[in-house]
CSV table of C-alpha atoms and ligand atoms in Angstrom, one decimal:
chain,number,residue,atom,x,y,z
T,1030,MET,CA,-70.9,-19.8,-71.9
T,1031,SER,CA,-71.0,-21.2,-75.1
T,1032,LEU,CA,-74.0,-21.1,-77.6
T,1033,LYS,CA,-75.0,-24.4,-76.6
T,1034,GLU,CA,-74.8,-23.8,-73.3
T,1035,THR,CA,-76.8,-20.5,-73.3
T,1036,LEU,CA,-79.3,-22.2,-75.7
T,1037,LEU,CA,-80.0,-25.2,-73.2
T,1038,ARG,CA,-80.4,-22.7,-70.6
T,1039,LYS,CA,-82.8,-20.8,-72.3
T,1040,ILE,CA,-84.7,-24.0,-73.4
T,1041,GLU,CA,-84.9,-25.2,-70.0
T,1042,GLU,CA,-86.1,-22.1,-69.3
T,1043,HIS,CA,-88.6,-22.2,-72.1
T,1044,ARG,CA,-90.2,-25.6,-71.9
T,1045,PRO,CA,-92.6,-25.3,-69.0
T,1046,ARG,CA,-94.4,-22.5,-70.8
T,1047,THR,CA,-95.1,-24.6,-73.6
T,1048,THR,CA,-96.1,-27.5,-71.3
T,1049,ARG,CA,-98.5,-25.4,-69.3
T,1050,LEU,CA,-100.1,-23.5,-72.4
T,1051,LEU,CA,-100.7,-27.3,-73.6
T,1052,LYS,CA,-102.1,-28.9,-70.6
T,1053,GLU,CA,-104.0,-26.2,-68.7
T,1054,TYR,CA,-105.3,-24.0,-71.8
T,1055,GLY,CA,-105.2,-26.3,-74.5
T,1056,SER,CA,-108.7,-26.0,-75.4
T,1057,THR,CA,-109.0,-22.2,-75.0
T,1058,LYS,CA,-109.9,-20.6,-78.6
T,1059,VAL,CA,-107.1,-18.6,-80.8
T,1060,GLN,CA,-109.6,-17.8,-83.5
T,1061,GLU,CA,-112.5,-18.4,-85.8
T,1062,THR,CA,-111.7,-19.5,-89.5
T,1063,THR,CA,-113.6,-18.3,-92.7
T,1064,ILE,CA,-114.0,-19.9,-96.1
T,1065,GLU,CA,-112.1,-17.2,-97.3
T,1066,GLN,CA,-109.2,-18.3,-95.6
T,1067,VAL,CA,-109.7,-22.0,-95.8
T,1068,ILE,CA,-110.0,-21.6,-99.8
T,1069,GLY,CA,-107.3,-18.7,-99.4
T,1070,GLY,CA,-104.2,-20.2,-98.6
T,1071,ALA,CA,-105.0,-20.2,-95.0
T,1072,ARG,CA,-104.4,-16.4,-95.3
T,1073,GLY,CA,-104.1,-14.9,-91.5
T,1074,ILE,CA,-105.3,-18.1,-89.8
T,1075,ARG,CA,-103.0,-18.2,-86.4
T,1076,SER,CA,-101.6,-21.7,-86.5
T,1077,LEU,CA,-98.0,-21.6,-85.8
T,1078,VAL,CA,-95.7,-20.7,-82.8
T,1079,THR,CA,-92.4,-19.0,-82.9
T,1080,ASP,CA,-90.4,-16.5,-80.5
T,1081,ILE,CA,-87.5,-15.9,-82.8
T,1082,SER,CA,-89.6,-13.2,-85.0
T,1083,TYR,CA,-92.8,-11.4,-85.3
T,1084,LEU,CA,-94.3,-9.6,-88.1
T,1085,ASP,CA,-97.0,-6.7,-87.7
T,1086,PRO,CA,-99.0,-6.1,-90.5
T,1087,PHE,CA,-98.2,-2.2,-89.9
T,1088,GLU,CA,-94.7,-2.1,-88.0
T,1089,GLY,CA,-93.4,-5.0,-90.1
T,1090,ILE,CA,-90.6,-7.3,-88.6
T,1091,ARG,CA,-89.2,-7.5,-85.3
T,1092,PHE,CA,-86.3,-10.2,-84.4
T,1093,ARG,CA,-86.4,-11.6,-81.0
T,1094,GLY,CA,-88.6,-8.2,-80.3
T,1095,LYS,CA,-86.3,-5.7,-81.9
T,1096,THR,CA,-87.0,-3.7,-84.8
T,1097,ILE,CA,-84.3,-3.5,-88.0
T,1098,PRO,CA,-82.7,-0.8,-86.8
T,1099,GLU,CA,-82.4,-1.5,-82.9
T,1100,THR,CA,-81.2,-4.9,-84.3
T,1101,PHE,CA,-78.4,-3.4,-86.4
T,1102,GLU,CA,-77.4,-0.9,-83.6
T,1103,CYS,CA,-77.4,-3.3,-80.6
T,1104,LEU,CA,-75.0,-6.3,-82.3
T,1105,PRO,CA,-71.1,-6.3,-82.1
T,1106,LYS,CA,-69.7,-5.0,-85.5
T,1107,VAL,CA,-67.0,-6.2,-87.5
T,1108,PRO,CA,-64.4,-3.5,-86.8
T,1109,GLY,CA,-63.9,-0.9,-89.4
T,1110,CYS,CA,-67.4,-1.9,-90.7
T,1111,ASP,CA,-71.0,0.0,-90.7
T,1112,TYR,CA,-73.1,-3.5,-90.2
T,1113,PRO,CA,-73.2,-6.5,-87.6
T,1114,TYR,CA,-71.4,-10.1,-87.7
T,1115,VAL,CA,-74.2,-12.3,-89.1
T,1116,GLU,CA,-72.5,-14.8,-86.5
T,1117,GLY,CA,-73.7,-12.7,-83.8
T,1118,PHE,CA,-77.1,-12.0,-85.2
T,1119,PHE,CA,-77.1,-16.0,-85.4
T,1120,TRP,CA,-76.3,-16.2,-81.7
T,1121,PHE,CA,-79.1,-13.4,-81.2
T,1122,LEU,CA,-81.8,-15.3,-83.0
T,1123,MET,CA,-81.0,-18.4,-81.3
T,1124,THR,CA,-81.1,-17.1,-78.1
T,1125,GLY,CA,-82.7,-14.4,-77.7
T,1126,ASP,CA,-79.7,-12.4,-76.1
T,1127,VAL,CA,-77.5,-10.1,-77.7
T,1128,PRO,CA,-74.2,-11.6,-77.7
T,1129,THR,CA,-70.8,-10.1,-76.6
T,1130,LEU,CA,-68.2,-9.8,-78.7
T,1131,GLU,CA,-66.5,-12.4,-77.3
T,1132,GLU,CA,-69.5,-14.6,-77.5
T,1133,THR,CA,-69.7,-13.6,-81.3
T,1134,LEU,CA,-66.2,-14.4,-82.2
T,1135,GLU,CA,-66.4,-17.7,-80.7
T,1136,VAL,CA,-69.6,-18.5,-83.5
T,1137,VAL,CA,-66.9,-16.8,-86.0
T,1138,GLU,CA,-64.4,-19.2,-85.1
T,1139,GLU,CA,-66.5,-22.4,-85.0
T,1140,PHE,CA,-68.4,-21.1,-88.7
T,1141,LYS,CA,-64.5,-21.1,-90.0
T,1142,LYS,CA,-63.8,-24.6,-89.0
T,1143,ARG,CA,-66.9,-25.6,-90.6
T,1144,ARG,CA,-67.3,-23.9,-93.7
T,1145,ALA,CA,-65.4,-26.2,-96.3
T,1146,LEU,CA,-67.5,-27.6,-99.0
T,1147,PRO,CA,-67.1,-31.5,-99.3
T,1148,GLN,CA,-65.5,-32.3,-102.7
T,1149,TYR,CA,-68.4,-34.5,-103.5
T,1150,VAL,CA,-70.4,-31.4,-103.5
T,1151,VAL,CA,-68.6,-30.1,-106.1
T,1152,ASP,CA,-68.7,-33.0,-108.2
T,1153,ILE,CA,-72.6,-32.9,-108.2
T,1154,LEU,CA,-72.7,-29.3,-109.2
T,1155,ARG,CA,-70.1,-29.8,-111.9
T,1156,ALA,CA,-72.2,-32.4,-113.5
T,1157,MET,CA,-75.4,-30.2,-113.7
T,1158,PRO,CA,-76.3,-29.0,-117.2
T,1159,THR,CA,-74.5,-25.4,-117.5
T,1160,ASP,CA,-78.0,-23.6,-117.8
T,1161,THR,CA,-79.4,-25.1,-114.6
T,1162,HIS,CA,-80.8,-22.8,-112.4
T,1163,PRO,CA,-78.5,-21.4,-109.2
T,1164,MET,CA,-81.5,-22.0,-107.0
T,1165,THR,CA,-81.3,-25.7,-108.4
T,1166,MET,CA,-77.8,-26.1,-107.7
T,1167,PHE,CA,-78.1,-24.4,-104.3
T,1168,SER,CA,-80.8,-26.6,-103.6
T,1169,ALA,CA,-79.3,-30.1,-104.9
T,1170,GLY,CA,-75.9,-29.0,-103.1
T,1171,ILE,CA,-77.7,-28.8,-99.7
T,1172,LEU,CA,-79.6,-31.9,-100.3
T,1173,ALA,CA,-76.4,-33.9,-101.2
T,1174,MET,CA,-74.9,-33.1,-97.8
T,1175,GLN,CA,-77.5,-34.8,-96.1
T,1176,ARG,CA,-75.4,-38.1,-95.8
T,1177,GLU,CA,-73.7,-35.8,-93.1
T,1178,SER,CA,-76.7,-35.7,-90.8
T,1179,LEU,CA,-75.8,-36.2,-87.0
T,1180,PHE,CA,-79.5,-36.0,-86.1
T,1181,VAL,CA,-80.1,-38.9,-88.4
T,1182,LYS,CA,-77.1,-41.1,-86.6
T,1183,ARG,CA,-78.4,-40.2,-83.2
T,1184,TYR,CA,-82.1,-41.0,-84.1
T,1185,ASN,CA,-80.9,-44.4,-85.4
T,1186,GLU,CA,-79.2,-45.0,-82.4
T,1187,GLY,CA,-82.4,-44.2,-80.5
T,1188,MET,CA,-81.9,-41.0,-79.1
T,1189,LYS,CA,-84.2,-39.3,-76.3
T,1190,LYS,CA,-86.8,-36.9,-77.4
T,1191,THR,CA,-85.6,-34.2,-75.2
T,1192,GLU,CA,-82.1,-34.5,-76.6
T,1193,TYR,CA,-83.2,-34.0,-80.2
T,1194,TRP,CA,-82.4,-30.4,-80.6
T,1195,GLU,CA,-78.6,-31.1,-79.8
T,1196,PRO,CA,-77.9,-32.9,-83.2
T,1197,MET,CA,-80.3,-30.9,-84.7
T,1198,LEU,CA,-78.2,-27.7,-83.4
T,1199,GLU,CA,-74.8,-29.6,-84.5
T,1200,ASP,CA,-76.2,-30.1,-88.3
T,1201,VAL,CA,-77.0,-26.5,-88.2
T,1202,LEU,CA,-73.7,-25.5,-87.4
T,1203,ASN,CA,-72.6,-27.5,-89.8
T,1204,LEU,CA,-74.7,-26.7,-92.6
T,1205,LEU,CA,-74.9,-23.0,-92.5
T,1206,PRO,CA,-71.3,-22.1,-92.6
T,1207,LYS,CA,-71.1,-24.0,-96.0
T,1208,LEU,CA,-73.9,-22.1,-97.5
T,1209,PRO,CA,-72.1,-19.1,-98.6
T,1210,THR,CA,-69.1,-21.3,-99.8
T,1211,LEU,CA,-71.4,-23.4,-101.8
T,1212,ALA,CA,-73.2,-20.1,-103.1
T,1213,ALA,CA,-70.1,-18.6,-103.9
T,1214,TYR,CA,-68.8,-21.7,-105.9
T,1215,ILE,CA,-72.0,-22.1,-108.2
T,1216,TYR,CA,-71.7,-18.2,-108.5
T,1217,ARG,CA,-67.9,-18.3,-110.1
T,1218,MET,CA,-68.3,-21.9,-111.7
T,1219,LYS,CA,-71.4,-20.3,-113.7
T,1220,TYR,CA,-70.5,-16.8,-114.0
T,1221,LYS,CA,-66.4,-16.3,-113.5
T,1222,ALA,CA,-65.1,-18.5,-115.9
T,1223,ASP,CA,-65.0,-21.4,-113.7
T,1224,ILE,CA,-62.2,-19.5,-111.4
T,1225,HIS,CA,-62.5,-20.2,-107.8
T,1226,ILE,CA,-60.9,-18.0,-105.1
T,1227,PRO,CA,-59.8,-19.8,-101.8
T,1228,ALA,CA,-61.4,-18.9,-98.5
T,1229,ASP,CA,-59.6,-16.2,-96.4
T,1230,PRO,CA,-59.1,-17.6,-92.9
T,1231,ASN,CA,-59.1,-14.2,-91.4
T,1232,LEU,CA,-62.4,-13.7,-92.3
T,1233,ASP,CA,-66.3,-13.7,-91.0
T,1234,PHE,CA,-69.3,-15.3,-92.7
T,1235,GLY,CA,-69.9,-12.1,-94.5
T,1236,GLY,CA,-66.7,-10.8,-95.4
T,1237,ASN,CA,-65.4,-14.3,-96.6
T,1238,PHE,CA,-68.5,-14.4,-99.1
T,1239,ALA,CA,-67.4,-11.1,-100.3
T,1240,HIS,CA,-64.0,-12.4,-100.9
T,1241,GLN,CA,-64.9,-15.8,-102.2
T,1242,MET,CA,-67.5,-14.0,-104.6
T,1243,GLY,CA,-64.9,-11.9,-105.9
T,1244,PHE,CA,-66.2,-8.4,-104.9
T,1245,ALA,CA,-64.3,-5.5,-103.0
T,1246,LYS,CA,-65.4,-3.5,-99.9
T,1247,PRO,CA,-68.1,-2.4,-99.1
T,1248,TYR,CA,-69.7,-5.5,-100.5
T,1249,ASP,CA,-68.6,-7.5,-97.5
T,1250,ASP,CA,-71.2,-4.5,-95.6
T,1251,VAL,CA,-74.0,-5.5,-98.0
T,1252,ALA,CA,-73.7,-9.1,-97.8
T,1253,ARG,CA,-73.8,-8.9,-93.8
T,1254,MET,CA,-77.1,-6.3,-94.2
T,1255,TYR,CA,-78.6,-8.5,-96.9
T,1256,PHE,CA,-78.4,-12.1,-94.9
T,1257,ILE,CA,-79.6,-10.2,-91.7
T,1258,LEU,CA,-82.5,-8.9,-93.1
T,1259,HIS,CA,-83.8,-11.3,-95.3
T,1260,SER,CA,-83.3,-13.8,-92.3
T,1261,ASP,CA,-86.5,-14.8,-90.8
T,1262,HIS,CA,-90.2,-13.1,-91.3
T,1263,GLU,CA,-91.9,-15.2,-88.7
T,1264,SER,CA,-93.0,-18.3,-89.5
T,1265,GLY,CA,-96.0,-18.7,-92.2
T,1266,ASN,CA,-93.9,-17.3,-95.3
T,1267,VAL,CA,-93.4,-20.2,-97.8
T,1268,SER,CA,-89.9,-20.7,-97.3
T,1269,ALA,CA,-89.9,-20.6,-93.7
T,1270,HIS,CA,-93.1,-22.7,-93.1
T,1271,THR,CA,-91.8,-25.5,-95.6
T,1272,THR,CA,-88.6,-25.7,-93.7
T,1273,HIS,CA,-90.8,-26.1,-90.4
T,1274,LEU,CA,-93.4,-28.5,-92.1
T,1275,VAL,CA,-90.8,-31.0,-93.4
T,1276,ALA,CA,-88.8,-30.6,-90.0
T,1277,SER,CA,-91.9,-31.7,-88.3
T,1278,ALA,CA,-91.6,-35.2,-90.1
T,1279,LEU,CA,-88.2,-35.4,-88.0
T,1280,SER,CA,-86.7,-34.8,-91.2
T,1281,ASP,CA,-83.0,-33.4,-90.5
T,1282,ALA,CA,-81.9,-29.7,-91.1
T,1283,TYR,CA,-80.4,-30.7,-94.7
T,1284,TYR,CA,-84.0,-32.4,-95.9
T,1285,SER,CA,-85.7,-29.5,-94.6
T,1286,LEU,CA,-83.5,-26.3,-95.9
T,1287,SER,CA,-83.6,-28.0,-99.2
T,1288,ALA,CA,-87.3,-28.2,-99.3
T,1289,GLY,CA,-87.6,-24.6,-98.0
T,1290,MET,CA,-85.2,-23.4,-100.5
T,1291,ASN,CA,-87.4,-24.6,-103.3
T,1292,GLY,CA,-90.0,-23.0,-101.9
T,1293,LEU,CA,-88.1,-19.5,-101.8
T,1294,ALA,CA,-87.4,-19.9,-105.4
T,1295,GLY,CA,-91.0,-19.2,-106.3
T,1296,PRO,CA,-91.8,-16.0,-108.2
T,1297,LEU,CA,-94.3,-15.1,-106.1
T,1298,HIS,CA,-91.6,-15.6,-103.1
T,1299,GLY,CA,-87.9,-15.2,-103.3
T,1300,LEU,CA,-87.5,-15.1,-107.1
T,1301,ALA,CA,-89.3,-11.6,-107.0
T,1302,ASN,CA,-86.3,-9.8,-106.2
T,1303,GLN,CA,-84.8,-11.4,-109.5
T,1304,GLU,CA,-88.1,-10.7,-111.4
T,1305,VAL,CA,-87.9,-6.7,-110.0
T,1306,LEU,CA,-84.5,-6.5,-111.9
T,1307,SER,CA,-85.7,-8.2,-115.2
T,1308,TRP,CA,-88.8,-5.9,-115.0
T,1309,MET,CA,-86.4,-2.8,-114.9
T,1310,MET,CA,-83.9,-4.1,-117.4
T,1311,LYS,CA,-87.0,-4.3,-119.7
T,1312,PHE,CA,-88.2,-0.9,-118.8
T,1313,GLN,CA,-84.9,1.0,-119.5
T,1314,GLU,CA,-84.5,-1.0,-122.7
T,1315,LYS,CA,-88.4,0.4,-123.9
T,1316,LEU,CA,-87.2,3.7,-122.7
T,1317,GLY,CA,-84.3,3.5,-125.5
T,1318,GLY,CA,-82.0,6.0,-123.7
T,1319,GLN,CA,-85.1,8.2,-122.9
T,1320,GLU,CA,-85.0,10.1,-119.5
T,1321,PRO,CA,-87.4,8.2,-117.2
T,1322,THR,CA,-90.2,10.1,-116.1
T,1323,GLN,CA,-93.1,9.5,-113.8
T,1324,GLU,CA,-95.4,9.4,-116.7
T,1325,LEU,CA,-93.3,6.5,-118.5
T,1326,VAL,CA,-93.0,4.8,-115.3
T,1327,LYS,CA,-96.7,5.0,-114.9
T,1328,GLN,CA,-97.6,3.9,-118.5
T,1329,ALA,CA,-95.0,0.6,-118.1
T,1330,LEU,CA,-96.8,-0.2,-114.8
T,1331,TRP,CA,-100.0,-0.3,-116.2
T,1332,ASP,CA,-98.8,-2.1,-119.3
T,1333,THR,CA,-97.6,-5.2,-116.9
T,1334,LEU,CA,-101.1,-5.1,-115.2
T,1335,ASN,CA,-102.9,-4.9,-118.4
T,1336,ALA,CA,-100.9,-7.9,-119.4
T,1337,GLY,CA,-102.3,-9.7,-116.7
T,1338,GLN,CA,-98.8,-9.8,-114.8
T,1339,VAL,CA,-98.2,-8.9,-111.0
T,1340,ILE,CA,-95.8,-5.7,-110.1
T,1341,PRO,CA,-93.0,-7.6,-108.6
T,1342,GLY,CA,-91.7,-6.0,-105.6
T,1343,TYR,CA,-94.9,-5.0,-104.5
T,1344,GLY,CA,-97.5,-6.3,-102.5
T,1345,HIS,CA,-97.5,-8.7,-99.2
T,1346,ALA,CA,-99.5,-11.5,-97.7
T,1347,VAL,CA,-99.1,-9.9,-94.4
T,1348,LEU,CA,-97.5,-6.3,-94.7
T,1349,ARG,CA,-99.9,-3.5,-95.0
T,1350,LYS,CA,-97.3,-0.8,-95.2
T,1351,THR,CA,-93.8,-0.3,-96.8
T,1352,ASP,CA,-91.7,-3.2,-95.7
T,1353,PRO,CA,-89.1,-1.8,-93.0
T,1354,ARG,CA,-86.2,-4.3,-95.0
T,1355,TYR,CA,-87.2,-1.8,-98.1
T,1356,MET,CA,-86.5,1.3,-96.1
T,1357,ALA,CA,-83.3,0.1,-94.4
T,1358,GLN,CA,-82.1,-1.1,-98.0
T,1359,ARG,CA,-83.3,2.3,-99.5
T,1360,GLU,CA,-81.2,4.3,-96.6
T,1361,PHE,CA,-78.3,2.1,-97.7
T,1362,CYS,CA,-78.9,3.3,-101.0
T,1363,LEU,CA,-79.3,7.1,-100.1
T,1364,ASN,CA,-75.9,6.8,-98.0
T,1365,ASN,CA,-73.6,4.7,-100.7
T,1366,LEU,CA,-75.4,5.0,-104.3
T,1367,PRO,CA,-77.6,8.3,-104.1
T,1368,ASP,CA,-77.0,9.4,-107.6
T,1369,TYR,CA,-77.3,6.0,-109.2
T,1370,PRO,CA,-79.7,5.8,-112.5
T,1371,LEU,CA,-81.2,2.7,-111.3
T,1372,PHE,CA,-81.9,3.6,-107.7
T,1373,LYS,CA,-83.4,6.9,-109.4
T,1374,VAL,CA,-85.7,4.7,-111.4
T,1375,ILE,CA,-86.4,2.4,-108.5
T,1376,ASN,CA,-87.3,5.7,-106.6
T,1377,MET,CA,-89.4,6.6,-109.2
T,1378,VAL,CA,-91.4,3.4,-109.1
T,1379,PHE,CA,-91.7,4.0,-105.3
T,1380,GLU,CA,-93.4,7.0,-106.0
T,1381,VAL,CA,-95.9,5.9,-108.5
T,1382,ALA,CA,-96.5,2.1,-108.1
T,1383,PRO,CA,-98.8,2.4,-105.1
T,1384,GLY,CA,-101.2,5.1,-106.7
T,1385,VAL,CA,-101.1,2.5,-109.7
T,1386,LEU,CA,-101.8,-0.3,-107.8
T,1387,THR,CA,-104.7,1.4,-105.4
T,1388,GLU,CA,-106.2,2.4,-108.6
T,1389,HIS,CA,-105.8,-0.9,-110.1
T,1390,GLY,CA,-108.0,-2.2,-106.9
T,1391,LYS,CA,-107.0,-5.8,-106.1
T,1392,THR,CA,-104.0,-5.9,-104.0
T,1393,LYS,CA,-104.4,-5.5,-100.5
T,1394,ASN,CA,-101.2,-3.9,-99.8
T,1395,PRO,CA,-100.0,-1.3,-102.8
T,1396,TRP,CA,-96.4,-0.6,-100.6
T,1397,PRO,CA,-92.9,-2.2,-101.7
T,1398,ASN,CA,-91.6,-5.3,-100.0
T,1399,VAL,CA,-88.3,-6.5,-99.3
T,1400,ASP,CA,-87.5,-7.6,-103.0
T,1401,ALA,CA,-88.1,-4.0,-104.8
T,1402,GLN,CA,-85.2,-2.7,-103.3
T,1403,SER,CA,-82.6,-5.2,-103.3
T,1404,GLY,CA,-81.5,-6.0,-106.8
T,1405,VAL,CA,-80.3,-2.5,-107.4
T,1406,ILE,CA,-77.5,-2.7,-104.7
T,1407,GLN,CA,-76.2,-5.9,-106.1
T,1408,TRP,CA,-76.1,-4.5,-109.4
T,1409,TYR,CA,-74.3,-1.5,-108.4
T,1410,TYR,CA,-71.4,-3.5,-106.8
T,1411,GLY,CA,-71.2,-5.7,-109.9
T,1412,LEU,CA,-73.3,-8.9,-109.5
T,1413,THR,CA,-75.5,-8.2,-112.3
T,1414,GLU,CA,-76.6,-11.9,-113.0
T,1415,TRP,CA,-80.0,-11.4,-111.6
T,1416,ASP,CA,-81.2,-15.3,-111.7
T,1417,PHE,CA,-78.5,-15.6,-108.8
T,1418,TYR,CA,-80.2,-13.2,-106.2
T,1419,THR,CA,-82.5,-15.7,-104.5
T,1420,VAL,CA,-79.6,-17.7,-103.7
T,1421,LEU,CA,-78.4,-14.5,-101.7
T,1422,PHE,CA,-82.0,-14.4,-100.3
T,1423,GLY,CA,-81.5,-18.3,-99.3
T,1424,ILE,CA,-78.5,-17.8,-97.5
T,1425,GLY,CA,-80.0,-15.0,-95.6
T,1426,ARG,CA,-83.6,-17.1,-94.9
T,1427,ALA,CA,-81.4,-19.9,-93.7
T,1428,ILE,CA,-80.3,-18.4,-90.7
T,1429,GLY,CA,-83.9,-18.0,-89.5
T,1430,VAL,CA,-85.4,-21.3,-90.5
T,1431,LEU,CA,-82.5,-23.3,-89.1
T,1432,SER,CA,-82.5,-21.7,-85.7
T,1433,ASN,CA,-86.6,-22.1,-86.0
T,1434,ILE,CA,-86.0,-26.0,-86.8
T,1435,THR,CA,-83.6,-26.4,-83.7
T,1436,TRP,CA,-86.3,-24.6,-81.4
T,1437,ASP,CA,-89.0,-26.8,-83.1
T,1438,ARG,CA,-87.0,-30.0,-81.7
T,1439,ALA,CA,-86.2,-28.2,-78.1
T,1440,LEU,CA,-90.0,-28.0,-77.9
T,1441,ALA,CA,-91.3,-31.1,-79.1
T,1442,TYR,CA,-93.4,-29.3,-81.9
T,1443,PRO,CA,-95.3,-32.5,-83.3
T,1444,ILE,CA,-95.5,-33.4,-87.0
T,1445,GLU,CA,-97.9,-30.8,-88.5
T,1446,ARG,CA,-101.2,-32.1,-90.1
T,1447,PRO,CA,-104.0,-29.2,-90.9
T,1448,LYS,CA,-107.2,-31.0,-91.7
T,1449,SER,CA,-109.3,-30.6,-95.3
T,1450,LEU,CA,-112.4,-30.6,-96.2
T,1451,THR,CA,-114.1,-31.3,-99.6
T,1452,THR,CA,-115.9,-28.3,-101.5
T,1453,ALA,CA,-119.4,-30.1,-100.7
T,1454,MET,CA,-118.3,-29.6,-96.9
T,1455,LEU,CA,-117.7,-26.1,-97.5
T,1456,GLU,CA,-121.2,-25.7,-99.3
T,1457,GLU,CA,-122.8,-27.3,-96.4
T,1458,VAL,CA,-121.0,-25.0,-94.0
T,1459,ALA,CA,-121.9,-22.0,-96.0
T,1460,GLY,CA,-125.7,-23.1,-96.1
T,1461,ILE,CA,-125.8,-23.6,-99.8
T,1462,LYS,CA,-128.4,-26.2,-101.0
T,1463,SER,CA,-127.5,-28.6,-103.9
L,1214,LIG,C1,-96.9,-11.1,-102.2
L,1214,LIG,C2,-98.1,-11.8,-103.0
L,1214,LIG,C3,-97.8,-13.0,-103.6
L,1214,LIG,C4,-99.0,-11.6,-101.8
L,1214,LIG,O1,-100.3,-12.3,-102.6
L,1214,LIG,P1,-101.8,-12.3,-101.9
L,1214,LIG,O2,-101.5,-11.9,-100.0
L,1214,LIG,O3,-102.7,-13.0,-102.2
L,1214,LIG,O4,-101.8,-10.8,-101.8
L,1214,LIG,P2,-103.4,-9.9,-102.2
L,1214,LIG,O5,-104.7,-10.5,-100.9
L,1214,LIG,O6,-103.2,-8.3,-101.8
L,1214,LIG,O7,-103.8,-10.2,-103.5
L,1214,LIG,C5,-105.1,-10.1,-104.0
L,1214,LIG,C6,-105.0,-9.7,-105.5
L,1214,LIG,O8,-104.1,-8.5,-106.2
L,1214,LIG,C7,-103.2,-9.0,-106.9
L,1214,LIG,N1,-102.0,-8.5,-106.3
L,1214,LIG,C8,-101.2,-8.7,-105.3
L,1214,LIG,N2,-100.1,-8.2,-105.5
L,1214,LIG,C9,-99.9,-7.6,-106.6
L,1214,LIG,C10,-99.0,-7.0,-107.4
L,1214,LIG,N3,-97.8,-6.5,-106.7
L,1214,LIG,N4,-99.2,-6.6,-108.7
L,1214,LIG,C11,-100.4,-6.8,-109.3
L,1214,LIG,N5,-101.6,-7.7,-108.8
L,1214,LIG,C12,-101.4,-7.6,-107.4
L,1214,LIG,C13,-103.2,-10.7,-106.4
L,1214,LIG,O9,-102.6,-11.1,-107.4
L,1214,LIG,C14,-104.7,-10.8,-106.1
L,1214,LIG,O10,-105.2,-11.1,-107.6
L,1214,LIG,P3,-106.3,-11.9,-107.7
L,1214,LIG,O11,-107.7,-11.9,-107.0
L,1214,LIG,O12,-107.0,-11.8,-109.4
L,1214,LIG,O13,-105.7,-13.4,-107.5
L,1214,LIG,C15,-98.6,-10.6,-104.2
L,1214,LIG,O14,-98.9,-9.6,-103.5
L,1214,LIG,C16,-97.7,-10.6,-105.4
L,1214,LIG,O15,-97.9,-11.5,-106.0
L,1214,LIG,N6,-96.7,-9.2,-105.5
L,1214,LIG,C17,-95.5,-9.3,-106.4
L,1214,LIG,C18,-94.4,-10.5,-106.2
L,1214,LIG,C19,-93.6,-10.2,-105.2
L,1214,LIG,O16,-93.1,-9.2,-104.9
L,1214,LIG,N7,-93.3,-11.2,-104.4
L,1214,LIG,C20,-92.8,-11.0,-102.9
L,1214,LIG,C21,-93.1,-11.0,-101.5
L,1214,LIG,S1,-92.1,-10.8,-100.4
């Protein structure tokens, strides 16, 4: 059965569950909301639904019910490689089923047919000032392709609501494979003398990305691992929520993903991986050749906090323990670059920062998140231009958020519209007399 046929079966099985919840239990209370949650960025307010991933504060992420190690274990692997096909992972996120090798290879071939970048996108990228941030280029490239949307075409022809998911899926299948091509083009244009590498028709999503970036093995596995780890973190984070929110207006996949990427570009979200590397480099500069020690790391962390800045790569809005995505990358480092000096410094920060943040007493979670470890791996394999790191995150994040908005249309989730209150209304709720 093809991906589309499998998805149709899954959607038809799922729809009655949502309909029943709405019809029979629509007025059942989920939780009560406090003033702190209302002012505090909707933290912990349960108002989103997704079956693609779930984030437990203490266990971390599960994709379709599986932990990160289980996910890596169960999916078909690229021959001679340690990590699974991204294409198989996409099937898994979309359908909830672990694909066979044959099913995976079907997506691999489908993606190959759709990965070429339109010339007008190249022209737009080339027209941008050379100091434009790569995330701006990435988002602009995605947005520029909006004219390709089949969802828009079918919508204008007057398709039925129950069919919305089909052209959404088509748009997703057209857009996702172009993202590594777009990213590699930006990278080579900005940092590699504008010399580009043509796609290799024999390679998969991760393998061809490594090839077009110009990085030798095992960077293909680094790319696969990275994209899978960064794909989804349930719906409430800024990039996933933005993509979902914009899509809820029936904006197509191009509009929605571009918007999500703009959120990912913020320093409190995806840009933190760039900030981690920049922090590390400044720290090493300060050391001036001295061997780093726990004392020196501690001092540098306090200097950052005392300057009123956050320690990048630490803390999380939901997690309350070390991020398993951090641990998965740490394991990769222990297997592949255990003696790399920068990895040793990262480890030292891992040993010291939670204590410093606890003593500082502000953050609810003093443990590292995904961004604390990812840059060192890129740096080790030669990707030292750290302002590109969020683009890598963006390719991965697209896999999750695009799967989510396909399901949004399948389950007919409505336009999102939370209610706001005035400060005076909150004061009244609190019983404050003016
Ligand atoms: C991720 C993050 C934005 C979550 O924010 P949050 O949900 O508001 O986190 P908390 O509830 O723990 O924040 C409470 C306080 O601790 C501070 N805090 C949280 N993480 C901190 C960190 N890493 N360094 C210093 N202070 C931190 C917050 O800024 C906040 O301070 P305030 O009361 O003065 O505003 C936050 O932890 C952060 O800024 N981390 C660094 C950036 C980062 O790594 N981002 C990637 C996330 S995957």
